[in-house]
PDB file of C-alpha atoms in Angstrom:
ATOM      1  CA  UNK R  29       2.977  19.754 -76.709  1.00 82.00           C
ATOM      2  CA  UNK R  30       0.444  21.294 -79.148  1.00 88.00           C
ATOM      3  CA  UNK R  31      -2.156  20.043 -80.342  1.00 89.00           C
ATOM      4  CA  UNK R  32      -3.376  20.410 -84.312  1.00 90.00           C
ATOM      5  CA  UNK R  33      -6.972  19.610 -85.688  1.00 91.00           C
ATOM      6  CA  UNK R  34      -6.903  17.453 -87.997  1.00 94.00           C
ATOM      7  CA  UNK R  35      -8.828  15.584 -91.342  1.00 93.00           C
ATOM      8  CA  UNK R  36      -8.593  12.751 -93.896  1.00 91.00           C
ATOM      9  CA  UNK R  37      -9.089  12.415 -97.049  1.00 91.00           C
ATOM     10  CA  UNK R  38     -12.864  11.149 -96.047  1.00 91.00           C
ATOM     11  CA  UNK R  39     -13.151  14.501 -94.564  1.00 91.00           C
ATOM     12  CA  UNK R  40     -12.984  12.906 -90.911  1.00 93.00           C
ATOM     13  CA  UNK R  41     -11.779  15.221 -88.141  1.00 92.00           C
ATOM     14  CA  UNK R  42     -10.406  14.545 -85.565  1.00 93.00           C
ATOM     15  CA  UNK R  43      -7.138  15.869 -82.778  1.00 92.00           C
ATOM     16  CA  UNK R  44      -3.982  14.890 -82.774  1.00 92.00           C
ATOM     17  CA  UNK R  45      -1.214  16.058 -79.676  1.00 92.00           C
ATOM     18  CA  UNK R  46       2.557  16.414 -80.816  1.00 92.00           C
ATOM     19  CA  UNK R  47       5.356  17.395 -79.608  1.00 89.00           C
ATOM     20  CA  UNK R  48       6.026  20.184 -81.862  1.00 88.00           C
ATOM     21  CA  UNK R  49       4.844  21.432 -85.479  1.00 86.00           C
ATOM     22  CA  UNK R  50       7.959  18.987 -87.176  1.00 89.00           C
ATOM     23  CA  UNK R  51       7.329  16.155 -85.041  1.00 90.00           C
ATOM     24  CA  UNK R  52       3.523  16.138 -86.696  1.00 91.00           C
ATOM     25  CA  UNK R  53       5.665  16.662 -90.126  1.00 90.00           C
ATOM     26  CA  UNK R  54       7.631  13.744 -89.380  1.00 91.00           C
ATOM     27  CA  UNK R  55       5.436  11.013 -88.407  1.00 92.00           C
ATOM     28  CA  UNK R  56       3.138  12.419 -91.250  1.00 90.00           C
ATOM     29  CA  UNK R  57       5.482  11.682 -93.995  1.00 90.00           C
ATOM     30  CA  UNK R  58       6.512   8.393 -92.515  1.00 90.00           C
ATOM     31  CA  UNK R  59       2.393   7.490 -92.707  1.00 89.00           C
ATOM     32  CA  UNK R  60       1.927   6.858 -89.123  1.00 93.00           C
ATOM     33  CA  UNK R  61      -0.808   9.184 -88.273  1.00 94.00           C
ATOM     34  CA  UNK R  62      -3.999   8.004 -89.142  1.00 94.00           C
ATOM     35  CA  UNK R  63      -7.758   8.408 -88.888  1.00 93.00           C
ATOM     36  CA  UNK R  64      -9.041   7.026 -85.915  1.00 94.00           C
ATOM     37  CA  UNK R  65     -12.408   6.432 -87.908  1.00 94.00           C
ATOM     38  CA  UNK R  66     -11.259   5.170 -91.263  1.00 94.00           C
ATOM     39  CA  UNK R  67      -7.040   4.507 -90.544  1.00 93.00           C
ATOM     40  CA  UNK R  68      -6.393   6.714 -94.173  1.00 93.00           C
ATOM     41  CA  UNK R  69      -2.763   7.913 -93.284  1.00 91.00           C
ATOM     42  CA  UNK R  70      -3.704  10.956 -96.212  1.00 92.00           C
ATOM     43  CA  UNK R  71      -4.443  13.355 -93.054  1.00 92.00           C
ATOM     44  CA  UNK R  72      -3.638  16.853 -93.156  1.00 91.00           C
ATOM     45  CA  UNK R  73      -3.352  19.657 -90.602  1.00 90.00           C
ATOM     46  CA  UNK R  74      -7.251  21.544 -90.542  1.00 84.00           C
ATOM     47  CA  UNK R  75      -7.707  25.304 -89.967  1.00 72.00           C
ATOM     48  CA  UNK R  76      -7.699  26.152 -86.431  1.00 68.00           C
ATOM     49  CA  UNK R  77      -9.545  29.103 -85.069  1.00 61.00           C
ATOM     50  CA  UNK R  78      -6.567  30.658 -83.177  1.00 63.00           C
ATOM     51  CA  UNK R  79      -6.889  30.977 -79.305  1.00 62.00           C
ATOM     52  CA  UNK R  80      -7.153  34.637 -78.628  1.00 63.00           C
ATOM     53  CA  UNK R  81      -6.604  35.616 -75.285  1.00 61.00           C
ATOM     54  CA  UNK R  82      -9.482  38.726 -74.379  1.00 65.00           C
ATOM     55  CA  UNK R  83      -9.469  41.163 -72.202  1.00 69.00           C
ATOM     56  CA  UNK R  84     -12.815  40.033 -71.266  1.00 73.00           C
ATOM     57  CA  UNK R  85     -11.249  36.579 -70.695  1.00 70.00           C
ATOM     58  CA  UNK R  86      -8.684  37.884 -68.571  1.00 74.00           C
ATOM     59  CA  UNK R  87     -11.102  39.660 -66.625  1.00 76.00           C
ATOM     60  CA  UNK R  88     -12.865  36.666 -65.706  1.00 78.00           C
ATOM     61  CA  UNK R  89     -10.070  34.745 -64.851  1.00 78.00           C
ATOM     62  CA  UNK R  90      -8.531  37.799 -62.335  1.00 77.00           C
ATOM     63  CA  UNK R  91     -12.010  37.741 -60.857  1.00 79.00           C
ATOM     64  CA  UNK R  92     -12.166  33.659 -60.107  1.00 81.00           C
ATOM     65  CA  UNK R  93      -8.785  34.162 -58.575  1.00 83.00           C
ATOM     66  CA  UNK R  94     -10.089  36.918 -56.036  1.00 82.00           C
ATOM     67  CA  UNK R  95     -12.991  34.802 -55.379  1.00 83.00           C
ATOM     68  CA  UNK R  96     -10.960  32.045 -55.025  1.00 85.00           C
ATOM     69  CA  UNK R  97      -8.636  33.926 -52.354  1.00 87.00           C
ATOM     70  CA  UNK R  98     -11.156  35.557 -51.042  1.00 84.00           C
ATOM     71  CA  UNK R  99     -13.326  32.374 -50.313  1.00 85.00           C
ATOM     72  CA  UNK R 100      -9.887  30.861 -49.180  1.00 88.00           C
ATOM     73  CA  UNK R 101      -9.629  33.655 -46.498  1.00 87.00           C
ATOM     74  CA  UNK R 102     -12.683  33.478 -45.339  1.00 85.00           C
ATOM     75  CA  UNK R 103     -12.123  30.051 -44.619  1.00 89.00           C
ATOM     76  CA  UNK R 104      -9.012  30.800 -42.549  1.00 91.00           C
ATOM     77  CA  UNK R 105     -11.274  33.466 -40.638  1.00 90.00           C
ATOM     78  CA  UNK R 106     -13.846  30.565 -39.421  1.00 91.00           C
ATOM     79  CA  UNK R 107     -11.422  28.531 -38.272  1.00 93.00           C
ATOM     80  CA  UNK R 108     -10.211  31.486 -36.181  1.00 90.00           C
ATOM     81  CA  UNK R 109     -13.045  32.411 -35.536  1.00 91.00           C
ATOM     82  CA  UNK R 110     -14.231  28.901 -34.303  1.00 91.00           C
ATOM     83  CA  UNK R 111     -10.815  28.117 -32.452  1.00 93.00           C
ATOM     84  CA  UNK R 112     -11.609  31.355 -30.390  1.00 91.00           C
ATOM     85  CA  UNK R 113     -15.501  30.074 -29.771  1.00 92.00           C
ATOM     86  CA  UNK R 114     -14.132  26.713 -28.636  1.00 95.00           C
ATOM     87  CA  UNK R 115     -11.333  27.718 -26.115  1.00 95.00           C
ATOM     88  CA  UNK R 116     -13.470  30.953 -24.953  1.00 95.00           C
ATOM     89  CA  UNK R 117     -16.338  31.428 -22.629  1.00 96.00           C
ATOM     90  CA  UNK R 118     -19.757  33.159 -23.836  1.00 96.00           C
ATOM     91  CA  UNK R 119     -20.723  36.044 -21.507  1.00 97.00           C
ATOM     92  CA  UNK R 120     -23.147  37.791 -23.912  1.00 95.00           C
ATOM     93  CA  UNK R 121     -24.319  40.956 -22.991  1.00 96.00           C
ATOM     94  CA  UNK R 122     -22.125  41.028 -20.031  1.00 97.00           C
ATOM     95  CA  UNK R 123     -18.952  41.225 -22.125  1.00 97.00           C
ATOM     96  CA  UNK R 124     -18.112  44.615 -21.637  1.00 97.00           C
ATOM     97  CA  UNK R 125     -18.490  44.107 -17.180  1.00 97.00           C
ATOM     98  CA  UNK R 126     -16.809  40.848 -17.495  1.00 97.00           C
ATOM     99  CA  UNK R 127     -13.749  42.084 -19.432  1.00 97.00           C
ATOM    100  CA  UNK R 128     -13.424  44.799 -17.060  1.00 97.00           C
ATOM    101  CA  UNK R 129     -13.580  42.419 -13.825  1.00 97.00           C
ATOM    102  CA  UNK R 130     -11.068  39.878 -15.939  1.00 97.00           C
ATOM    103  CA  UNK R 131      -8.826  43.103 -16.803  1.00 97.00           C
ATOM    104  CA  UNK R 132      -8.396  44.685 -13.037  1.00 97.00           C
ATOM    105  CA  UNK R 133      -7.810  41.618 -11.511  1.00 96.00           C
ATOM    106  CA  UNK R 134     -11.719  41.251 -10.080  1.00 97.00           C
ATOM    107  CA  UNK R 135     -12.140  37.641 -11.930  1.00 96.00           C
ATOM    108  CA  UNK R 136      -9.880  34.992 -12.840  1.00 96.00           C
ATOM    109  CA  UNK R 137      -7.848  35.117 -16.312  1.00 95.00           C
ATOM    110  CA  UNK R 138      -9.995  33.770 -19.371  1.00 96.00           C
ATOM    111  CA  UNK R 139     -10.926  33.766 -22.724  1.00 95.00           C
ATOM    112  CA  UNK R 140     -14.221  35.177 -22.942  1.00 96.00           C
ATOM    113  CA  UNK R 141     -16.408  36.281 -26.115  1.00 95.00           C
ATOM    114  CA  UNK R 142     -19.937  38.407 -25.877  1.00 95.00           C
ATOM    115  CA  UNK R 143     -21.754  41.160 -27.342  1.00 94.00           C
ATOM    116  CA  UNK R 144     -20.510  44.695 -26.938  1.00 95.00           C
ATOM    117  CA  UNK R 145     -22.004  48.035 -28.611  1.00 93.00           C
ATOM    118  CA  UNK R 146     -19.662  50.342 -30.498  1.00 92.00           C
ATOM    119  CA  UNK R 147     -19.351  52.608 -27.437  1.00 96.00           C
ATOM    120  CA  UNK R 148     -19.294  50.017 -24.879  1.00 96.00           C
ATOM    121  CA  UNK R 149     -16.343  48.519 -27.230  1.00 95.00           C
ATOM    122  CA  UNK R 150     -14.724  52.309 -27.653  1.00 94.00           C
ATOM    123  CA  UNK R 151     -14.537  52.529 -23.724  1.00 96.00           C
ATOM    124  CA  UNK R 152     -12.635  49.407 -23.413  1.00 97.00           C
ATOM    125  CA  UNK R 153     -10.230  50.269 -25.866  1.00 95.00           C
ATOM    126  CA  UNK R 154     -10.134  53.524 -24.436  1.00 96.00           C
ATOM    127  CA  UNK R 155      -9.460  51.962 -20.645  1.00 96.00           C
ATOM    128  CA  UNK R 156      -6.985  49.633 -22.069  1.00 96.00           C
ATOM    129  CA  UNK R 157      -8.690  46.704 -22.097  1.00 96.00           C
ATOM    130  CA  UNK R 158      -7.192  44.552 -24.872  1.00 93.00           C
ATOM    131  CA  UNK R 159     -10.449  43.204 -27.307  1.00 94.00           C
ATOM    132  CA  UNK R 160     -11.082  42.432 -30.847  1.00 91.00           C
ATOM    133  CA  UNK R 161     -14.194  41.541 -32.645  1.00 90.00           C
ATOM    134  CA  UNK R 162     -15.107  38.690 -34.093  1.00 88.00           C
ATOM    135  CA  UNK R 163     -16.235  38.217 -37.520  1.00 83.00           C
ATOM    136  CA  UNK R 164     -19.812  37.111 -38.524  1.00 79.00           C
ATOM    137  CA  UNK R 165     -20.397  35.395 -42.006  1.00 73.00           C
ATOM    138  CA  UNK R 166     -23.347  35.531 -43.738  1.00 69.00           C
ATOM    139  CA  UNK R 167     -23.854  31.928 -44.144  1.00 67.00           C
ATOM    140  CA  UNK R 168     -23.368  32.239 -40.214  1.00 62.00           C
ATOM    141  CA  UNK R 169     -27.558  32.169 -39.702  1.00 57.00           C
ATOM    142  CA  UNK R 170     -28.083  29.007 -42.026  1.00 50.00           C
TER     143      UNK R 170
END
């Protein structure tokens, strides 16, 4: 399809979709397209301002589409995130104790989830202990 501006004779403008440049040709010559104000069938093809693609307009589309993906993955990461919250038990500040107990056999098998410093986190890691940190989103506190 492409579409043409067009005018009559009463200097109306107006669009008109065809299927190609000789379909508009065609149907012009046979007098069916006409104004939609004034129905004159003496309607002509108007200048167009071509439709010049930018680099600045192809800037701003690649950047919606990485905000788009990126606000898609985020997305994905919540409801990780949240499955995780729901099917896990919150120790707190007693994560890195409680993983230990759950990981030599001292407490019973679980999902838990808890606060941990960077240390306290590099131990486990470093004793085997199998963790992974869970994101936090900054719409998170609202």
């Amino acid at each position: 399809m492409i579409k043409f501006n067009l005018i009559c004779d009463n200097a109306h403008t107006f669009e008109g979709w065809f299927g190609s440049s000789d379909d508009f040709d065609v149907q012009q010559m046979r007098g069916l397209v006409e104004c939609p104000q004034c129905g004159s069938s003496a309607v002509s093809k108007a200048l167009m301002a071509p439709r010049v693609t930018t680099s600045r307009s192809k800037e701003k589309t690649a950047v919606a589409m990485v905000d788009a993906k990126r606000r898609e993955i985020f997305s994905e990461m919540k409801k990780l995130r949240d499955k995780v919250v729901e099917s896990s038990e919150n120790v707190g500040e007693k994560f890195p104790e409680e993983a230990r107990k759950i990981h030599y056999g001292e407490a019973e098998q679980r999902g838990i989830y808890g606060a941990a410093s960077m240390e306290e986190a590099s131990e486990l890691i470093d004793e085997g202990i199998a963790i992974a940190p869970l994101p936090v989103f900054p719409d998170d506190g609202n």
